[in-house]
């Protein structure tokens, strides 16, 4: 398939149908008016506006999200937001609408309406360049910046980029993904002018050396590289002190660069529709399941990614070779740490390197192993060695010790082979 | 046991009994006179002298060697030596004595007489400091230097040091051992004044920083360290350009330093009588047997030590962990290369690291593994990886490939466990 053919087919896949688009507009209008009425009822001044991808018509058909912002004047206290969220929920309940509170950097209200999720997000009004009070305060400015630059063609280009990022597993700034936010995707599309132009540019990126400054806040790219230490730097047009790509990890960055180059060389619809490989590679694995803690997803993913790394290190200390590490969760009941190992059991003997023969500690080493069931102690080069029996031969024994040392209590330890990670990367062609 | 008690018992062990000593003197006198008569018969001028440890009475009872030197005047050609060796052998045969030629740096005659081995070694007369024509030319000077300094007490001290070196496996300058020559042992004893003084000094040695200059040829030890790049430097009193310890490998050096320190801390007769451990540690091993080649032992040991290292490297490239490497030979029929491995079989899967995601070669890597029975290709950090099945899982398969690449044809490959290397080092206490 040519790029043109792939993009034509992909375009149909990433554009919401007329029925769905109409539904989104209706939900958006209805909730905007409803939230306006609530503010009146509560005697709180503020502008109610639909923002985000649904308001800009850059959303993907599978993501049925509508964001309604309450833009409060600066004379209100920062503390109002928590109170307002609670009051809105109470009013909604009186109207028969069940809402829940969700916490990003600050709380907001979530309402489920059929297949739609409506987020009601309070924030404070700021001007471009002004220091925000909450992380959501920049959203109206982002919306204004993008809306002024998006046309019908660019909206489609944004959708293509978003789906591309999603399929290769790097869409989303949350800790789970450590990838590209929706805003970043829109910004890159507007800046480079098309989906393909973004890819062509990305194909040349190098980590910690790529700086993009759409609004031209900085004169010298070297100044930018000094200021922001991230694999990718994209300066926020509405705030020169913010790197929109701060969440993009080195792995996500590299994945995108490789995928961009691969797609341009060998275009395929597989970058827009996840393909499941049916090959099954039975790699030995250790899966440790934990109860999902009462914390926000970003905190939980961050915590368990760190635990996974620490557990992998402990396994390597025991002598195991860890080939890949992963965290999985339904964000509700469980968190799994999965470790792919060369083997779940180590050989009976190991070579144990002691200190230099010239040091005092060589004496302690020799005294420790004398008369024991070992080969040696013997000298090779400058060091003393023994070949000894391993204390820990089983991955399970090693991981149990490690979990204890880290103070972790899993609900289950599964040993076996791990099918979810099998097969090739679906997007690579 | 105290050091004094150990040394008292050891002294008895290392001193030849009166019968044996008498036998040595008789053999020496008889062969000196016989070789003198041969020279007369052949019309060749030269001084015949017993030299070496038997002549100085510093030999160990188990080493029944007598060295008779033919010191030729300088007016003879270098080529005379080969001819002389052949003529002596022929004359001996006429007298009913079966002799063989052996090659060190140049040929010499070996006669077996009961339990004794008599070496008849031609060399050229040189003066101290004069450039030798053959490696044996310095022996008369060494003998003169040591004889002038040895007394009855020092002879015993030399024997203790030689047996100590032998028991810990570092006695001999030949390639098989890469250790301390007899001359070096005598020189160190004379220089430091006693066996224990040698050990006390050796306990403080550091490799590539220890320089000993018994005759005081050099003013500045730094000059010596610049001139000789060896773990241990002992300047030959009769030749300032020669390092007597040039053959001492880093391993032999370190072994001696550790053993010296251990013995001083914890004296034991085990440093003079090899003790066999009866513990049995069944370490997986690969033993590759070769036919003994028609070459001198130094050449063969050197060759097969290099082969052993090369084969170990090939095994490591296959993914095996080599814990210890050894060469063994009867110096007549076989040479064995023994490799102690963690395991003779590797896990089914391995993590294979590809190139950086930004490089052109990442594309080749991805194209190579696409659709194959692997996990990945996936990106982690800046690199592309796959988890793939190993091509070579068996040590035997790997070693056969390696032997072919090195052009080696063994007579046998044995896989199993290797008892000869089991148990502790006999001398360490």
Coordinates of N, CA and C in Angstrom, one line a residue, chain A residues 203 205-207 250-255 257-258 261-262 265 275 279-284 309 321-325 340-343 347-351 356-364 366-367 370 372-384 387 389-390 421-425 427-429, chain B residues 203 205-207 250-255 257-258 261-262 265 275 279-284 309 321-325 340-343 347-351 356-364 366-367 370 372-384 387 389-390 421-425 427-429:
Chain A
X203 N 11.4 11.5 12.5 CA 12.3 10.4 12.0 C 13.8 10.9 12.2
X205 N 14.7 12.9 14.8 CA 15.0 13.3 16.2 C 16.0 12.5 16.9
X206 N 16.7 13.2 17.9 CA 17.7 12.5 18.7 C 17.3 12.9 20.2
X207 N 17.4 12.0 21.1 CA 17.0 12.3 22.5 C 17.9 13.3 23.1
X250 N 12.2 8.3 27.7 CA 13.2 8.0 26.7 C 12.7 6.8 25.8
X251 N 12.0 5.8 26.4 CA 11.5 4.7 25.7 C 10.4 5.2 24.7
X252 N 9.5 6.0 25.2 CA 8.4 6.5 24.4 C 8.9 7.3 23.2
X253 N 9.9 8.1 23.5 CA 10.5 9.0 22.5 C 11.1 8.1 21.4
X254 N 11.9 7.1 21.8 CA 12.6 6.2 20.9 C 11.6 5.4 20.1
X255 N 10.6 5.0 20.7 CA 9.5 4.2 20.0 C 8.9 5.0 18.9
X257 N 10.2 7.6 17.4 CA 11.2 7.9 16.3 C 11.3 6.7 15.4
X258 N 11.4 5.5 16.0 CA 11.5 4.3 15.2 C 10.3 4.1 14.3
X261 N 10.0 6.4 11.4 CA 10.9 6.0 10.3 C 10.3 4.7 9.6
X262 N 9.9 3.8 10.4 CA 9.4 2.5 9.8 C 8.2 2.8 8.9
X265 N 9.0 4.3 5.6 CA 9.6 3.4 4.8 C 8.7 2.3 4.3
X275 N -2.9 -5.0 15.7 CA -3.0 -6.3 15.1 C -2.4 -7.2 16.2
X279 N 1.4 -15.7 17.0 CA 2.6 -16.6 17.5 C 2.6 -16.6 19.0
X280 N 3.1 -17.7 19.5 CA 3.1 -17.8 21.0 C 4.5 -18.2 21.4
X281 N 5.2 -17.3 22.2 CA 6.5 -17.5 22.6 C 6.6 -17.8 24.1
X282 N 6.8 -19.0 24.5 CA 6.6 -19.3 26.0 C 7.9 -19.0 26.8
X283 N 8.0 -17.7 27.1 CA 9.2 -17.2 27.8 C 8.9 -17.4 29.3
X284 N 9.9 -17.9 30.1 CA 9.7 -18.0 31.5 C 9.4 -16.7 32.2
X309 N 11.3 -2.3 38.9 CA 12.7 -2.1 38.7 C 13.5 -2.6 39.8
X321 N 18.8 -13.6 35.0 CA 18.9 -12.6 33.9 C 17.5 -12.2 33.6
X322 N 17.2 -10.9 33.9 CA 15.8 -10.3 33.6 C 15.8 -9.8 32.2
X323 N 14.9 -10.3 31.4 CA 14.9 -9.9 30.0 C 13.9 -8.7 29.7
X324 N 12.9 -8.7 30.5 CA 11.9 -7.6 30.3 C 11.1 -7.4 31.5
X325 N 10.6 -6.2 31.8 CA 9.9 -5.9 33.0 C 8.6 -5.2 32.6
X340 N 10.1 -11.1 32.9 CA 10.5 -12.2 32.0 C 11.9 -12.5 32.2
X341 N 12.2 -13.8 32.5 CA 13.5 -14.3 32.9 C 14.0 -15.3 31.9
X342 N 15.4 -15.4 31.8 CA 15.9 -16.4 30.9 C 15.5 -17.8 31.5
X343 N 15.5 -17.9 32.8 CA 15.3 -19.1 33.4 C 14.8 -18.9 34.9
X347 N 21.9 -22.5 37.7 CA 22.8 -23.6 37.8 C 23.2 -23.8 39.3
X348 N 23.6 -25.0 39.6 CA 23.9 -25.4 41.0 C 25.1 -24.6 41.5
X349 N 26.1 -24.4 40.7 CA 27.4 -23.8 41.1 C 27.5 -22.4 40.5
X350 N 28.3 -21.6 41.2 CA 28.6 -20.2 40.7 C 30.1 -19.9 41.0
X351 N 30.7 -19.1 40.2 CA 32.0 -18.6 40.4 C 31.9 -17.4 41.3
X356 N 41.2 -8.8 46.1 CA 42.6 -9.0 45.7 C 43.4 -9.8 46.7
X357 N 44.3 -10.6 46.1 CA 45.1 -11.5 47.0 C 46.0 -10.7 48.0
X358 N 46.2 -9.4 47.7 CA 47.1 -8.6 48.5 C 46.4 -7.9 49.7
X359 N 45.1 -8.0 49.7 CA 44.4 -7.3 50.7 C 44.1 -8.1 52.0
X360 N 43.9 -7.5 53.1 CA 43.6 -8.1 54.3 C 42.3 -8.9 54.2
X361 N 41.4 -8.4 53.4 CA 40.1 -9.1 53.3 C 40.2 -10.4 52.5
X362 N 41.3 -10.6 51.8 CA 41.6 -12.0 51.2 C 41.7 -13.0 52.3
X363 N 42.3 -12.7 53.4 CA 42.4 -13.6 54.5 C 41.0 -14.0 55.0
X364 N 40.2 -13.1 55.2 CA 38.8 -13.4 55.7 C 38.1 -14.3 54.7
X366 N 39.4 -16.4 52.5 CA 40.0 -17.7 52.6 C 39.5 -18.4 53.8
X367 N 39.5 -17.8 55.0 CA 39.1 -18.4 56.2 C 37.6 -18.8 56.1
X370 N 37.4 -22.1 53.7 CA 38.3 -23.3 54.0 C 37.5 -24.4 54.6
X372 N 35.1 -25.8 53.4 CA 33.7 -25.9 52.9 C 33.7 -26.7 51.6
X373 N 32.5 -27.0 51.2 CA 32.3 -27.8 50.0 C 32.4 -26.9 48.7
X374 N 33.6 -26.5 48.5 CA 33.8 -25.5 47.3 C 35.0 -26.0 46.5
X375 N 35.1 -25.4 45.3 CA 36.4 -25.6 44.6 C 37.2 -24.3 44.9
X376 N 38.4 -24.5 45.5 CA 39.2 -23.3 45.9 C 39.2 -23.2 47.4
X377 N 39.6 -22.1 47.9 CA 39.9 -20.8 47.2 C 41.1 -21.0 46.3
X378 N 41.0 -20.4 45.1 CA 42.2 -20.4 44.2 C 42.4 -19.0 43.7
X379 N 43.7 -18.7 43.2 CA 44.0 -17.4 42.8 C 44.0 -17.4 41.3
X380 N 43.5 -16.3 40.7 CA 43.6 -16.2 39.2 C 43.8 -14.7 39.0
X381 N 44.9 -14.4 38.3 CA 45.3 -13.0 38.1 C 45.6 -12.4 39.5
X382 N 44.9 -11.3 39.9 CA 45.2 -10.7 41.2 C 44.2 -11.1 42.3
X383 N 43.2 -11.9 41.9 CA 42.1 -12.1 42.9 C 42.0 -13.6 43.4
X384 N 41.3 -13.7 44.5 CA 41.0 -15.0 45.0 C 39.5 -15.3 44.6
X387 N 34.6 -21.6 43.6 CA 33.4 -22.1 42.9 C 32.5 -22.7 44.0
X389 N 28.4 -23.6 45.8 CA 27.0 -23.9 45.6 C 26.2 -22.6 45.8
X390 N 25.2 -22.3 45.0 CA 24.4 -21.1 45.2 C 23.5 -21.3 46.4
X421 N 2.9 -10.9 26.7 CA 4.0 -10.2 26.0 C 4.5 -10.9 24.8
X422 N 3.8 -12.0 24.4 CA 4.4 -12.8 23.3 C 4.1 -12.1 22.0
X423 N 4.7 -12.6 20.9 CA 4.4 -12.1 19.6 C 5.2 -10.8 19.3
X424 N 5.2 -10.4 18.1 CA 5.9 -9.2 17.7 C 5.1 -7.9 18.2
X425 N 5.8 -6.8 18.1 CA 5.1 -5.5 18.3 C 4.1 -5.3 17.2
X427 N 2.6 -3.0 15.7 CA 2.7 -1.9 14.8 C 3.9 -1.9 13.9
X428 N 5.0 -2.7 14.3 CA 6.2 -2.7 13.4 C 6.0 -3.5 12.2
X429 N 6.3 -2.9 11.0 CA 6.2 -3.6 9.8 C 7.4 -3.3 8.9
Chain B
X203 N 55.1 -11.0 51.6 CA 53.7 -10.7 52.1 C 53.3 -9.2 51.8
X205 N 54.4 -7.6 48.9 CA 54.6 -7.3 47.5 C 53.3 -6.9 46.8
X206 N 53.5 -6.0 45.8 CA 52.4 -5.6 44.9 C 52.8 -5.8 43.5
X207 N 51.9 -6.3 42.6 CA 52.4 -6.6 41.3 C 52.8 -5.4 40.5
X250 N 51.2 -13.2 36.6 CA 50.5 -12.4 37.7 C 49.8 -13.4 38.7
X251 N 49.3 -14.5 38.1 CA 48.6 -15.5 39.0 C 49.7 -16.1 39.9
X252 N 50.8 -16.5 39.4 CA 51.8 -17.1 40.3 C 52.3 -16.1 41.3
X253 N 52.5 -14.9 40.9 CA 52.9 -13.8 41.8 C 51.9 -13.7 43.0
X254 N 50.7 -13.5 42.6 CA 49.6 -13.3 43.6 C 49.5 -14.5 44.5
X255 N 49.6 -15.7 43.9 CA 49.5 -16.9 44.7 C 50.6 -17.0 45.8
X257 N 52.2 -14.4 47.1 CA 52.0 -13.3 48.1 C 51.0 -13.8 49.1
X258 N 49.9 -14.3 48.6 CA 48.8 -14.8 49.5 C 49.3 -15.9 50.4
X261 N 51.6 -14.7 53.2 CA 50.8 -14.1 54.2 C 50.1 -15.1 55.1
X262 N 49.4 -16.0 54.4 CA 48.6 -17.1 55.1 C 49.6 -17.9 56.0
X265 N 50.6 -16.1 59.1 CA 49.5 -16.0 60.0 C 49.1 -17.3 60.7
X275 N 48.4 -31.9 50.4 CA 47.3 -32.6 51.1 C 46.2 -32.7 50.1
X279 N 36.9 -33.9 49.8 CA 35.5 -33.4 49.4 C 35.4 -33.5 47.9
X280 N 34.3 -33.7 47.4 CA 34.0 -33.9 46.0 C 33.0 -32.9 45.5
X281 N 33.4 -32.0 44.6 CA 32.4 -31.0 44.2 C 32.1 -31.2 42.7
X282 N 31.0 -31.7 42.4 CA 30.7 -32.1 41.0 C 30.3 -30.9 40.1
X283 N 31.4 -30.2 39.7 CA 31.1 -29.0 38.8 C 31.0 -29.4 37.3
X284 N 30.0 -28.9 36.6 CA 29.9 -29.3 35.2 C 31.2 -28.9 34.4
X309 N 42.2 -20.4 26.4 CA 41.6 -19.1 26.6 C 40.7 -18.8 25.4
X321 N 28.9 -19.5 30.9 CA 29.7 -18.9 31.9 C 30.8 -19.8 32.2
X322 N 32.1 -19.4 31.9 CA 33.2 -20.3 32.2 C 33.8 -19.9 33.5
X323 N 33.9 -20.8 34.4 CA 34.3 -20.5 35.8 C 35.8 -20.7 36.0
X324 N 36.4 -21.7 35.3 CA 37.8 -21.9 35.4 C 38.3 -22.7 34.2
X325 N 39.5 -22.4 33.8 CA 40.1 -23.0 32.7 C 41.4 -23.7 33.1
X340 N 35.6 -25.5 33.2 CA 34.5 -25.6 34.2 C 33.5 -24.6 33.9
X341 N 32.2 -25.1 33.7 CA 31.1 -24.2 33.3 C 30.1 -24.2 34.4
X342 N 29.3 -23.1 34.4 CA 28.1 -23.1 35.3 C 27.2 -24.2 34.9
X343 N 27.0 -24.3 33.6 CA 26.0 -25.3 33.1 C 26.4 -25.7 31.7
X347 N 19.6 -21.6 28.9 CA 18.1 -21.5 28.8 C 17.7 -21.3 27.3
X348 N 16.4 -21.7 27.1 CA 15.9 -21.7 25.7 C 15.9 -20.3 25.1
X349 N 15.6 -19.2 25.9 CA 15.5 -17.9 25.3 C 16.6 -17.0 25.8
X350 N 16.8 -16.0 25.0 CA 17.8 -15.0 25.4 C 17.3 -13.6 24.9
X351 N 17.8 -12.6 25.7 CA 17.5 -11.2 25.3 C 18.6 -10.8 24.3
X356 N 20.7 1.2 18.3 CA 19.9 2.4 18.8 C 18.7 2.5 17.8
X357 N 17.6 2.9 18.4 CA 16.4 3.1 17.6 C 16.5 4.2 16.5
X358 N 17.5 5.0 16.6 CA 17.7 6.2 15.7 C 18.6 5.8 14.5
X359 N 19.2 4.6 14.6 CA 20.2 4.3 13.5 C 19.5 3.6 12.4
X360 N 20.1 3.6 11.2 CA 19.7 2.9 10.0 C 19.7 1.4 10.3
X361 N 20.6 1.0 11.1 CA 20.7 -0.5 11.4 C 19.5 -1.0 12.2
X362 N 18.8 -0.1 12.9 CA 17.6 -0.5 13.6 C 16.6 -1.1 12.6
X363 N 16.6 -0.5 11.4 CA 15.6 -1.0 10.4 C 15.9 -2.4 10.0
X364 N 17.2 -2.6 9.7 CA 17.6 -4.0 9.3 C 17.3 -5.0 10.4
X366 N 14.9 -4.7 12.7 CA 13.4 -4.9 12.8 C 13.0 -5.8 11.6
X367 N 13.6 -5.6 10.4 CA 13.2 -6.4 9.3 C 13.6 -7.8 9.4
X370 N 11.0 -9.5 12.1 CA 9.6 -9.4 11.9 C 9.0 -10.7 11.5
X372 N 9.1 -13.4 12.9 CA 9.7 -14.5 13.5 C 9.2 -14.9 14.8
X373 N 9.5 -16.0 15.3 CA 9.0 -16.5 16.6 C 9.7 -15.9 17.7
X374 N 9.6 -14.6 17.9 CA 10.3 -13.9 18.9 C 9.4 -13.0 19.7
X375 N 9.8 -12.5 20.9 CA 9.1 -11.4 21.6 C 9.7 -10.1 21.1
X376 N 8.9 -9.2 20.5 CA 9.5 -8.0 20.0 C 9.4 -8.0 18.5
X377 N 10.2 -7.2 17.8 CA 11.2 -6.2 18.4 C 10.4 -5.2 19.2
X378 N 11.1 -4.8 20.4 CA 10.5 -3.8 21.2 C 11.6 -2.8 21.6
X379 N 11.2 -1.6 22.0 CA 12.1 -0.5 22.3 C 12.2 -0.4 23.8
X380 N 13.4 -0.2 24.3 CA 13.6 0.0 25.8 C 14.7 1.0 25.9
X381 N 14.4 2.2 26.5 CA 15.5 3.2 26.5 C 15.7 3.7 25.0
X382 N 16.9 3.6 24.6 CA 17.2 4.1 23.2 C 17.4 2.9 22.2
X383 N 17.2 1.7 22.7 CA 17.6 0.5 21.9 C 16.4 -0.3 21.5
X384 N 16.6 -1.1 20.4 CA 15.6 -2.1 20.0 C 16.1 -3.5 20.5
X387 N 13.5 -10.8 22.3 CA 13.7 -12.1 23.0 C 13.6 -13.2 22.0
X389 N 14.8 -17.3 20.5 CA 15.4 -18.7 20.9 C 16.8 -18.7 20.6
X390 N 17.6 -19.3 21.5 CA 19.1 -19.4 21.2 C 19.3 -20.4 20.0
X421 N 39.8 -31.0 39.7 CA 39.8 -29.6 40.3 C 39.0 -29.5 41.5
X422 N 38.4 -30.5 42.0 CA 37.6 -30.4 43.2 C 38.4 -30.2 44.5
X423 N 37.6 -29.9 45.5 CA 38.3 -29.7 46.8 C 39.0 -28.4 46.9
X424 N 39.5 -28.0 48.1 CA 40.1 -26.8 48.3 C 41.5 -26.8 47.8
X425 N 42.2 -25.6 47.8 CA 43.6 -25.6 47.5 C 44.3 -26.3 48.6
X427 N 47.2 -26.2 49.9 CA 48.2 -25.4 50.8 C 47.5 -24.4 51.6
X428 N 46.3 -24.0 51.3 CA 45.7 -22.9 52.0 C 45.2 -23.3 53.4
X429 N 45.6 -22.7 54.4 CA 45.1 -23.0 55.8 C 44.8 -21.8 56.6

